[in-house]
PDB file of C-alpha atoms in Angstrom:
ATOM      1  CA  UNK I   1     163.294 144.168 158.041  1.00 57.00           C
ATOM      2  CA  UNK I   2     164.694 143.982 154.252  1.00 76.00           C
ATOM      3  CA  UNK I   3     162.029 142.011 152.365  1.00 88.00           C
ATOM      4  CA  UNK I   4     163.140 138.728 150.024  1.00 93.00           C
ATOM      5  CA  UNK I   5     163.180 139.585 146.544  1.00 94.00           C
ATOM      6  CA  UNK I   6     161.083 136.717 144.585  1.00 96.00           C
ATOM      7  CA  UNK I   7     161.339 135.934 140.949  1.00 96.00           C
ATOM      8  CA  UNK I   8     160.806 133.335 138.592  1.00 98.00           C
ATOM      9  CA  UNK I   9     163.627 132.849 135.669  1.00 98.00           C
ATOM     10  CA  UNK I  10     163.254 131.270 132.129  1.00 98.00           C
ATOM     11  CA  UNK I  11     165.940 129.360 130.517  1.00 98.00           C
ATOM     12  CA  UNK I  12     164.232 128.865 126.931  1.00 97.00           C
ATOM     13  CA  UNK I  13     166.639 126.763 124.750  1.00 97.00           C
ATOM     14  CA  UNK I  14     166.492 125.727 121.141  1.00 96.00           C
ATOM     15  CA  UNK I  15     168.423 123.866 118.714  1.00 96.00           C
ATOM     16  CA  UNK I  16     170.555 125.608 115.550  1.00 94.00           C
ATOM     17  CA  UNK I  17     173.015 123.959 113.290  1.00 90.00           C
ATOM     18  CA  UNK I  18     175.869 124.699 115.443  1.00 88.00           C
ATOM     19  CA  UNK I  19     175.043 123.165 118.813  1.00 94.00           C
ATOM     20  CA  UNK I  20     172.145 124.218 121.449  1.00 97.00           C
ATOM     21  CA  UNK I  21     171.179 128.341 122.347  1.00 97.00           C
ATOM     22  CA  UNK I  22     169.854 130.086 124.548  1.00 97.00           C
ATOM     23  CA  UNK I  23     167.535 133.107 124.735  1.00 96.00           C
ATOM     24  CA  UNK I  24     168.234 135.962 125.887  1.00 97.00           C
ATOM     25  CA  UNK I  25     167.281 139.830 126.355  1.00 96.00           C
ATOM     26  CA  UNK I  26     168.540 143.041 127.340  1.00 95.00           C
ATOM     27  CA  UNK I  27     167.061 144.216 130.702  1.00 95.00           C
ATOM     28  CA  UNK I  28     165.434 147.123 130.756  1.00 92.00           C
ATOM     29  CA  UNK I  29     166.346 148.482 134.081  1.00 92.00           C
ATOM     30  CA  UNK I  30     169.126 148.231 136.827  1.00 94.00           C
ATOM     31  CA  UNK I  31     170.556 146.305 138.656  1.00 95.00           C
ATOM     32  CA  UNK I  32     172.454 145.477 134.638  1.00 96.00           C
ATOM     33  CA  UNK I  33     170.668 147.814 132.591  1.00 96.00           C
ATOM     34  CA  UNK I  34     171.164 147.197 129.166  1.00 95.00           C
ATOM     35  CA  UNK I  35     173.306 143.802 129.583  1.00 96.00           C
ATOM     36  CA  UNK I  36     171.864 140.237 128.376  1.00 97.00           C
ATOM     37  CA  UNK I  37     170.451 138.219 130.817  1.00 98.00           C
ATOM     38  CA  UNK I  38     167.153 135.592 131.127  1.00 98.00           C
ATOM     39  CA  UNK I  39     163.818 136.462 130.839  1.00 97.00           C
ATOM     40  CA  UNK I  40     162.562 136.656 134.401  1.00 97.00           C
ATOM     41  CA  UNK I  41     159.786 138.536 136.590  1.00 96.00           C
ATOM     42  CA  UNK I  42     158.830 139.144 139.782  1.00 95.00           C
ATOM     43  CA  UNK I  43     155.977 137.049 140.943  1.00 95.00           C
ATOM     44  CA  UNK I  44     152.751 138.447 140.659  1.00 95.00           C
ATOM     45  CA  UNK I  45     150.793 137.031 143.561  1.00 92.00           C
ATOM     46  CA  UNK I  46     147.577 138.364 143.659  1.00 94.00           C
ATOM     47  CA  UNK I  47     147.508 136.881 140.469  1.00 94.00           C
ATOM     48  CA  UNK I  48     149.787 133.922 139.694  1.00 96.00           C
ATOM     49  CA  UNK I  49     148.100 130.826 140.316  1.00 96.00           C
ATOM     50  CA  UNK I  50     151.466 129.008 141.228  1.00 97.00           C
ATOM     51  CA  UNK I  51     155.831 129.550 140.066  1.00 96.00           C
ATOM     52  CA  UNK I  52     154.622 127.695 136.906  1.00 96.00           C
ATOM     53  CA  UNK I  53     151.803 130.313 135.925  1.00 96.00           C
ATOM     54  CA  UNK I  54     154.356 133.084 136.827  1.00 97.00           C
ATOM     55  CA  UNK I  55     157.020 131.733 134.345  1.00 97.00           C
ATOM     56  CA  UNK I  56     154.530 130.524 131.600  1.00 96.00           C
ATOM     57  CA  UNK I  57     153.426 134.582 132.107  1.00 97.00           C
ATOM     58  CA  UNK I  58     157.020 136.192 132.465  1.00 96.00           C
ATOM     59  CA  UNK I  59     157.823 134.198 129.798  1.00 96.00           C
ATOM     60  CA  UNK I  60     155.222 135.099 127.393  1.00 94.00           C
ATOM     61  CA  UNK I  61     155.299 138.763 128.222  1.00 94.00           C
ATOM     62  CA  UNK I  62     159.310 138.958 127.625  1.00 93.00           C
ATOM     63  CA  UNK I  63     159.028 136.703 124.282  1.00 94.00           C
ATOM     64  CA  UNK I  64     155.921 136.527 122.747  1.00 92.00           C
ATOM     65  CA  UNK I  65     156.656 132.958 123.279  1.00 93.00           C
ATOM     66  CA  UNK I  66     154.387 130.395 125.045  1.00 92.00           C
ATOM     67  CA  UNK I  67     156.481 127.148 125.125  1.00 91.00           C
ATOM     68  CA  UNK I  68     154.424 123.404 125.098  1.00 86.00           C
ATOM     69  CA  UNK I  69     156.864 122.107 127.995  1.00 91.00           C
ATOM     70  CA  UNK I  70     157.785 124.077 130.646  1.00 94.00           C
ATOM     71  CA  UNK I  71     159.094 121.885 133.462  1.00 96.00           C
ATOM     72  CA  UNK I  72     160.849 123.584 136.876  1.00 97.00           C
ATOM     73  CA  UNK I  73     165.044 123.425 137.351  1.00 98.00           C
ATOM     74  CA  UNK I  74     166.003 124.396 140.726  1.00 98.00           C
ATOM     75  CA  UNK I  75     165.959 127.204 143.076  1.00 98.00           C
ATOM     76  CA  UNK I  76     168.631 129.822 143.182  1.00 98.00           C
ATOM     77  CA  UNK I  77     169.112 131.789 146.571  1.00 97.00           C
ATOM     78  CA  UNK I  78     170.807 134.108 148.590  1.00 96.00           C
ATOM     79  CA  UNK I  79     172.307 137.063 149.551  1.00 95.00           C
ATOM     80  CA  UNK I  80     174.637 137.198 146.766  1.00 94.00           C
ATOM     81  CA  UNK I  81     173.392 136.870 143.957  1.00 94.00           C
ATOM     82  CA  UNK I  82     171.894 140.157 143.671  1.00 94.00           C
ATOM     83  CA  UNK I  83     172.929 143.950 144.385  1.00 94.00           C
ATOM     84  CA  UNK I  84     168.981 144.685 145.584  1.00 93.00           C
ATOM     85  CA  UNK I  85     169.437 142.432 148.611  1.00 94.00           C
ATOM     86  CA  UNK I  86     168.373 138.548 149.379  1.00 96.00           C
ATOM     87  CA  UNK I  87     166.715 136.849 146.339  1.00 96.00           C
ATOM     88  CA  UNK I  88     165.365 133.657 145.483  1.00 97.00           C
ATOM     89  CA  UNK I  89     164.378 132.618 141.958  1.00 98.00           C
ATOM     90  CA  UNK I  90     162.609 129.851 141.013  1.00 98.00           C
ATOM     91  CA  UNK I  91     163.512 129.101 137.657  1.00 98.00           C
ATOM     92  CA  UNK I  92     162.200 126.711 134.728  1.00 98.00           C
ATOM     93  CA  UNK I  93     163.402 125.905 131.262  1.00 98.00           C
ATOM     94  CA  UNK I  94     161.456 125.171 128.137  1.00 96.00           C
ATOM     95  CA  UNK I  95     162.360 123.468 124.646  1.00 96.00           C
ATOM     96  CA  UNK I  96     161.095 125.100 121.513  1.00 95.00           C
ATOM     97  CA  UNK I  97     161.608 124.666 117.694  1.00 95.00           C
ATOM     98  CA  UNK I  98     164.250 127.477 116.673  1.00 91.00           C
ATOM     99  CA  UNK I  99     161.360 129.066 113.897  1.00 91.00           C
ATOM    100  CA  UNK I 100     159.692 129.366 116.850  1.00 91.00           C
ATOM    101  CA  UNK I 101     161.700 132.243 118.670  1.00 89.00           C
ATOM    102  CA  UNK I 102     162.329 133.715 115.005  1.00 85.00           C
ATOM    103  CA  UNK I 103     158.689 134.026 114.498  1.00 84.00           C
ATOM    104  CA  UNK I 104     158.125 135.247 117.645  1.00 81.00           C
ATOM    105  CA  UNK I 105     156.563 139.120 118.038  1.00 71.00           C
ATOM    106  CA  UNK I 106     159.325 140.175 119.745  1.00 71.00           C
ATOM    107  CA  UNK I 107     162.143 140.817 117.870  1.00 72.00           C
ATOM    108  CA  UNK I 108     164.451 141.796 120.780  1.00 87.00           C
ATOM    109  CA  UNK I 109     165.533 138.706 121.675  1.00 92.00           C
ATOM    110  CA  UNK I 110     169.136 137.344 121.164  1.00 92.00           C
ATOM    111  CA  UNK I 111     170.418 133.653 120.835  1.00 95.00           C
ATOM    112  CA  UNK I 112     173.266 132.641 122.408  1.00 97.00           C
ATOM    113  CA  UNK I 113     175.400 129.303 122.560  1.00 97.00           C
ATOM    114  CA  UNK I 114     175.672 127.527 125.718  1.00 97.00           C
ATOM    115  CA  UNK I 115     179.080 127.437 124.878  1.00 95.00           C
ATOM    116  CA  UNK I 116     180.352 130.049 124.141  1.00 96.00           C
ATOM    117  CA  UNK I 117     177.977 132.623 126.639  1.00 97.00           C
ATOM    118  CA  UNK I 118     178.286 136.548 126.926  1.00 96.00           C
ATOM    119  CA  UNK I 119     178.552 138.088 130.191  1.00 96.00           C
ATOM    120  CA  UNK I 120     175.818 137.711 132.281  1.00 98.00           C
ATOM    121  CA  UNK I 121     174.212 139.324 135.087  1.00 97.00           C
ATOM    122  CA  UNK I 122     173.179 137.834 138.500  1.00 97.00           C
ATOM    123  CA  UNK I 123     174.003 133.814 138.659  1.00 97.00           C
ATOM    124  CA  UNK I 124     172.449 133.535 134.997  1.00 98.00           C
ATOM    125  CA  UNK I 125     175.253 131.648 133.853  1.00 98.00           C
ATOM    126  CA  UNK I 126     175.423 128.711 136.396  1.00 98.00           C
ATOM    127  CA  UNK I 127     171.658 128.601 135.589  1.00 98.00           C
ATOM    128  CA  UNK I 128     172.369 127.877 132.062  1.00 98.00           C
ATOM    129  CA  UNK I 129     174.680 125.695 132.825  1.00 98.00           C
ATOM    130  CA  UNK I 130     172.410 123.878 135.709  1.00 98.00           C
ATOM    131  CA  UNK I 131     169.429 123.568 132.590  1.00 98.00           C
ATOM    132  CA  UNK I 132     171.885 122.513 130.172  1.00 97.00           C
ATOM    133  CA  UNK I 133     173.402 119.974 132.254  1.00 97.00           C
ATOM    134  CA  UNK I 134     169.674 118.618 132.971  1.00 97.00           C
ATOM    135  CA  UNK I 135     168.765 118.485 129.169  1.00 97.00           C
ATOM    136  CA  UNK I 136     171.833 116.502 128.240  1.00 96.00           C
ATOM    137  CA  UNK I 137     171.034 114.273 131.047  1.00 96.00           C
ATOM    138  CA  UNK I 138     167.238 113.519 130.720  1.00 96.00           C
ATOM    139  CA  UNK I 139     167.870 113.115 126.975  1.00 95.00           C
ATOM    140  CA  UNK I 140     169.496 109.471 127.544  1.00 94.00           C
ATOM    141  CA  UNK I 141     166.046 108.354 128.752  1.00 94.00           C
ATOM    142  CA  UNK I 142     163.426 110.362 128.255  1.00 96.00           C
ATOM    143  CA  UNK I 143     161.490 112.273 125.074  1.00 96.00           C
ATOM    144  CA  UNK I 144     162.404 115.637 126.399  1.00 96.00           C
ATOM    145  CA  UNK I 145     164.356 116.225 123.076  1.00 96.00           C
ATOM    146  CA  UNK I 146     161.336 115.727 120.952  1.00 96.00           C
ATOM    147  CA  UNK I 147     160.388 119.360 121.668  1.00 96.00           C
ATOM    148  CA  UNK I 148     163.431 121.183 120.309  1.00 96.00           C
ATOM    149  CA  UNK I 149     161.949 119.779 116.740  1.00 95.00           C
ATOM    150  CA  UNK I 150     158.740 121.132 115.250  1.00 92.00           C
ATOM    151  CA  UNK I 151     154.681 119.340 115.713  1.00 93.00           C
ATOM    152  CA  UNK I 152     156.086 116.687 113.148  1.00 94.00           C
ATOM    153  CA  UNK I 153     159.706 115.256 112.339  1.00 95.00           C
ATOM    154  CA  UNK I 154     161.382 112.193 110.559  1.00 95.00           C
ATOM    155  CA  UNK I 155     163.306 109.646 112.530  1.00 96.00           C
ATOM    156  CA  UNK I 156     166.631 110.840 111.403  1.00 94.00           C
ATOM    157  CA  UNK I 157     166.008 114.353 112.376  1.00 95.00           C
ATOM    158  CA  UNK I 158     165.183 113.304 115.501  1.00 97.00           C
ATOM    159  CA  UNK I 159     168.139 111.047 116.111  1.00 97.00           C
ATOM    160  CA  UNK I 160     170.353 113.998 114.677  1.00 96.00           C
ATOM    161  CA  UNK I 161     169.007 115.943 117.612  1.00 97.00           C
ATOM    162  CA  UNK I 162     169.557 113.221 120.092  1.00 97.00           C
ATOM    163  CA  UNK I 163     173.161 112.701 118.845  1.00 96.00           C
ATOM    164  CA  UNK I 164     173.694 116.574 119.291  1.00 95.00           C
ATOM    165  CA  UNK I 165     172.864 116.779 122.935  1.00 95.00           C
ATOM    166  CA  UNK I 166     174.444 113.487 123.740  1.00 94.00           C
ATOM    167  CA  UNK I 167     177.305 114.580 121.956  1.00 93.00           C
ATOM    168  CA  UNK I 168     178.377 111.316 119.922  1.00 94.00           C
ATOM    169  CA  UNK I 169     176.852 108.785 117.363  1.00 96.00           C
ATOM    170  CA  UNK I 170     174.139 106.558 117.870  1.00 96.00           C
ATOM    171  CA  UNK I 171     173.823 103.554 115.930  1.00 96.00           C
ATOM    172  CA  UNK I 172     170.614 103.913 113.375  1.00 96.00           C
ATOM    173  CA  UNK I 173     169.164 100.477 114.404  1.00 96.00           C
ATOM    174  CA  UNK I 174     169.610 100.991 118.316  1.00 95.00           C
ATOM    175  CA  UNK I 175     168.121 104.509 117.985  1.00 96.00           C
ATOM    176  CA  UNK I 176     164.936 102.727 115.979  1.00 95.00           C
ATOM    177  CA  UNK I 177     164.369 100.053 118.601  1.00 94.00           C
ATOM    178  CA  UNK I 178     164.878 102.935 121.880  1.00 95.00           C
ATOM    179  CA  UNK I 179     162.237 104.953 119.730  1.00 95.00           C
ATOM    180  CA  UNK I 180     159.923 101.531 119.778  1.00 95.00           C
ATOM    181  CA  UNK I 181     160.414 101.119 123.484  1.00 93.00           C
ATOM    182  CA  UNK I 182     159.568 104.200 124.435  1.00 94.00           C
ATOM    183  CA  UNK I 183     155.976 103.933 122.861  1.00 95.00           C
ATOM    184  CA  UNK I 184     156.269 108.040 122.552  1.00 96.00           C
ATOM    185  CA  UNK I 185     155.790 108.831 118.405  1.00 96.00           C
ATOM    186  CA  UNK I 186     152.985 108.086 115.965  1.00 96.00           C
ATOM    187  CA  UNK I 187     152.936 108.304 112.617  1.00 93.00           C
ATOM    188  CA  UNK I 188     151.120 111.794 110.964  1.00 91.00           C
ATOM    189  CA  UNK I 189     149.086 109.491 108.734  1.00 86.00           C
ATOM    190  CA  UNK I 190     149.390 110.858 104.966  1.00 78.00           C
ATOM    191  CA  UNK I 191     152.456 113.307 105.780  1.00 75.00           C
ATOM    192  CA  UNK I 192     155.911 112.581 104.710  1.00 82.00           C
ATOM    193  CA  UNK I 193     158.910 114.522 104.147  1.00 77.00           C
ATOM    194  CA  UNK I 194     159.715 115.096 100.198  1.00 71.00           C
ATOM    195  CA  UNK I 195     162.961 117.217 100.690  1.00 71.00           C
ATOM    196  CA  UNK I 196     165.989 115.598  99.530  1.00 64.00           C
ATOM    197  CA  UNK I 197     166.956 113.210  96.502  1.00 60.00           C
ATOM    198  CA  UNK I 198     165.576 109.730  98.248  1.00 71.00           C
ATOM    199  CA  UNK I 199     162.157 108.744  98.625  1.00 78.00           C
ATOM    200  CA  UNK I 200     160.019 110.409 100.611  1.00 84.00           C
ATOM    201  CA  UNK I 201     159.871 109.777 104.605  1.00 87.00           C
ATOM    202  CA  UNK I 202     157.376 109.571 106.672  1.00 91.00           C
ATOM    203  CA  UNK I 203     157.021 112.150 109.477  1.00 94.00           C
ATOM    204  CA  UNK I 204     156.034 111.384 113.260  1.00 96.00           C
ATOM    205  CA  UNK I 205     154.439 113.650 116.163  1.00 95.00           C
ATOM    206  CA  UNK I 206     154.730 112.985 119.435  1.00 96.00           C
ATOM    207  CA  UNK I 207     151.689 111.167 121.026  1.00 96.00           C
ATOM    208  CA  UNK I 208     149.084 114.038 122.947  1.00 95.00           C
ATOM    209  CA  UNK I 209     150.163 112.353 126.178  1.00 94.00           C
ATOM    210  CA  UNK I 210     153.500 113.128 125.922  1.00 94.00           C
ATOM    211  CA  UNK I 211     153.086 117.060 124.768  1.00 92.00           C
ATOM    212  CA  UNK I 212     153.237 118.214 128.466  1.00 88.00           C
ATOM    213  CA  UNK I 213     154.810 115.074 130.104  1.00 91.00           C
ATOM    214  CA  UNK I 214     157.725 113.064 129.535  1.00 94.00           C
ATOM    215  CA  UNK I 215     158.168 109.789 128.327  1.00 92.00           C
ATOM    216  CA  UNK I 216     160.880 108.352 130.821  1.00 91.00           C
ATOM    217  CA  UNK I 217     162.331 104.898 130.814  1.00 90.00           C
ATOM    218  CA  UNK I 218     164.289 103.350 133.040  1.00 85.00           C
ATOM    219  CA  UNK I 219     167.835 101.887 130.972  1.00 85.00           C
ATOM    220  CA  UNK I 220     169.029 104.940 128.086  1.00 85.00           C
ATOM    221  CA  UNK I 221     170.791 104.968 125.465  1.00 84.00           C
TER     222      UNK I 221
END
């Protein structure tokens, strides 16, 4: 009797001036050697507490990265998906700050747009497009986009990043009273932003309860 291949996946997206990307690397052996595709892993379960631990480890040991939300997608099975034989993943996506992945140790790793995606192995690219799909939803009610940005941020970076994943405009004093609502930021006492020609803004963090949770409410944007 075959045995079920079992691995965990990693959809790590960030945001760049051009729209949202995805990380990628080249895998190292067959089944695709050489060709793009998600960091992933095989389970380790003598010593993987849980699919979390395994993805927070796969993760850091493709990337260098260890991302502040990790939250699980979906499960992708079946007999199809890969050459080897029958496979299930269980895959997660995390948000990070783009200087994040370009400060990371491991310089091997690509970004790609979620538009405009090379070809990928296995069913990599309906994952991305399952994890996208999920960011662009959550984003009209939760704080889930709060962790693309960096520790601290001013309120119209933050609605700039909104209004990129939501894909239109939101009006300034609607964003400012959703932002109120959700009870989610608190002013870094002391820091502000000096860039720019106007006065100086002050920059916001999200709240420590929120750095591994979501904020969720019930009516969006």
């Amino acid at each position: 009797m075959n045995q079920v291949i079992c691995t965990v996946d990693v959809v790590l997206l960030t945001l760049l001036a051009d729209g949202l990307e995805v990380a990628l690397l080249r895998r190292e052996h067959a089944p695709f050697k050489g060709v793009a595709a998600l960091p992933g892993g095989y389970i380790h379960a003598d010593a993987d507490t849980d699919a979390r631990d395994a993805a927070r480890r796969v993760l850091l040991d493709k990337t260098g990265i260890e991302a502040p939300y990790l939250e699980q997608l979906a499960t992708f099975s079946g007999a199809a998906r890969d050459p080897r034989g029958w496979s299930v993943s269980i895959v997660y996506y995390a948000l990070v700050p783009a200087a994040m992945i370009t400060q990371a140790e491991r310089s091997d790793v690509v970004l790609a747009s979620v538009d405009r995606l090379p070809p990928l192995p296995f069913d990599h690219s309906a994952i991305i497009e399952t994890a996208v799909s999920r960011l662009r939803s959550k984003s009209q009610y939760s704080s889930l986009p709060c962790h693309l940005l960096g520790k601290e941020f001013t309120l119209p970076q933050l609605q700039r990043v909104y209004e990129m994943l939501l894909g239109e405009p939101i009006n300034k004093v609607s964003f400012r009273r959703k932002m109120s609502e959700m009870d989610m930021l608190e002013p870094a006492d002391g820091h502000f932003d000096t860039a720019g020609a106007h006065r100086p803004a002050q920059l916001y963090r999200l709240k420590p309860a929120f750095h591994r949770q979501l904020r969720l409410v019930e009516r969006g944007f």
